[in-house]
Amino acid sequence: PESLTEIPASAFYGCSSLTAIEIPAGVTKLGPDSFSGCAALSSLDIPDGVQTIEGDVFMGCTSLETIVIPDSVTSMDAGNYGTFNGVSAEIVWAGTPQIESFLRTFAGYEGETITIPSSVVTLDDRTFADTDVDVIWGEDCHVTTVNGAFRNYEGTEIALPESVTTLEDCSFAGADELTSITTILPTR
């Protein structure tokens, strides 16, 4: 219904045969686990106006090919396992969302690359745990703090943007495959 403003926690959890869903335009929040375990879900349109995407929302949505995050999103809480855990879909940012930090957001993500929007300042605990995704830093990257973000990272190389000024506890702890950390200098 058009009057719906929130997809509540676990609303479609485990609906493994659900293939498509259209979220009404008035929805501003996707609750935790709202689509978790919807393995057959191949079509999901997140309307502009959604501001909050809570924990583990897309976990196990293995049939999605692309997830477009509207620029209205200001908060992405990863929950216990990772917003995109088990997902290989391409994540596309429509415009520049005003998200300032990620926490476990891409843990377990099975896609090839992820671009970090320029609004992000902090990468918190396990942002990239249990994944070997190549991280691409958006234009005008503003990430200054890496706080355990690459803990248990499975990739072999990390290129950090020059904007990083603080590495906090456990930034790369458990990243057993890591062989190289470099800094990306800005193009002038």
Coordinates of C-alpha atoms in Angstrom, one line a residue, residues 32-33 53-59 75-85 101-107 124-127:
P32 CA 16.8 -5.6 9.7
D33 CA 16.6 -8.9 7.7
I53 CA 18.8 0.4 5.4
E54 CA 19.2 -1.7 8.6
G55 CA 21.2 -4.8 9.3
D56 CA 21.5 -7.9 7.1
V57 CA 18.8 -6.7 4.7
F58 CA 20.1 -8.4 1.6
M59 CA 21.9 -11.3 3.2
S75 CA 22.3 5.2 7.2
M76 CA 23.3 1.6 6.5
D77 CA 23.6 -0.5 9.6
A78 CA 25.1 -3.9 9.0
G79 CA 23.6 -5.9 11.8
N80 CA 25.4 -9.1 12.8
Y81 CA 26.6 -10.6 9.5
G82 CA 26.7 -7.9 6.8
T83 CA 24.2 -6.1 4.8
F84 CA 25.4 -7.8 1.6
N85 CA 26.6 -11.1 3.1
S101 CA 30.3 5.4 8.0
F102 CA 30.1 1.7 7.3
L103 CA 30.1 -1.1 9.9
R104 CA 30.3 -4.7 8.7
T105 CA 28.3 -3.5 5.6
F106 CA 30.3 -5.5 3.0
A107 CA 31.3 -8.4 5.3
D124 CA 34.4 0.6 11.2
D125 CA 34.9 -2.9 12.5
R126 CA 34.8 -5.7 9.8
T127 CA 33.5 -3.5 7.0

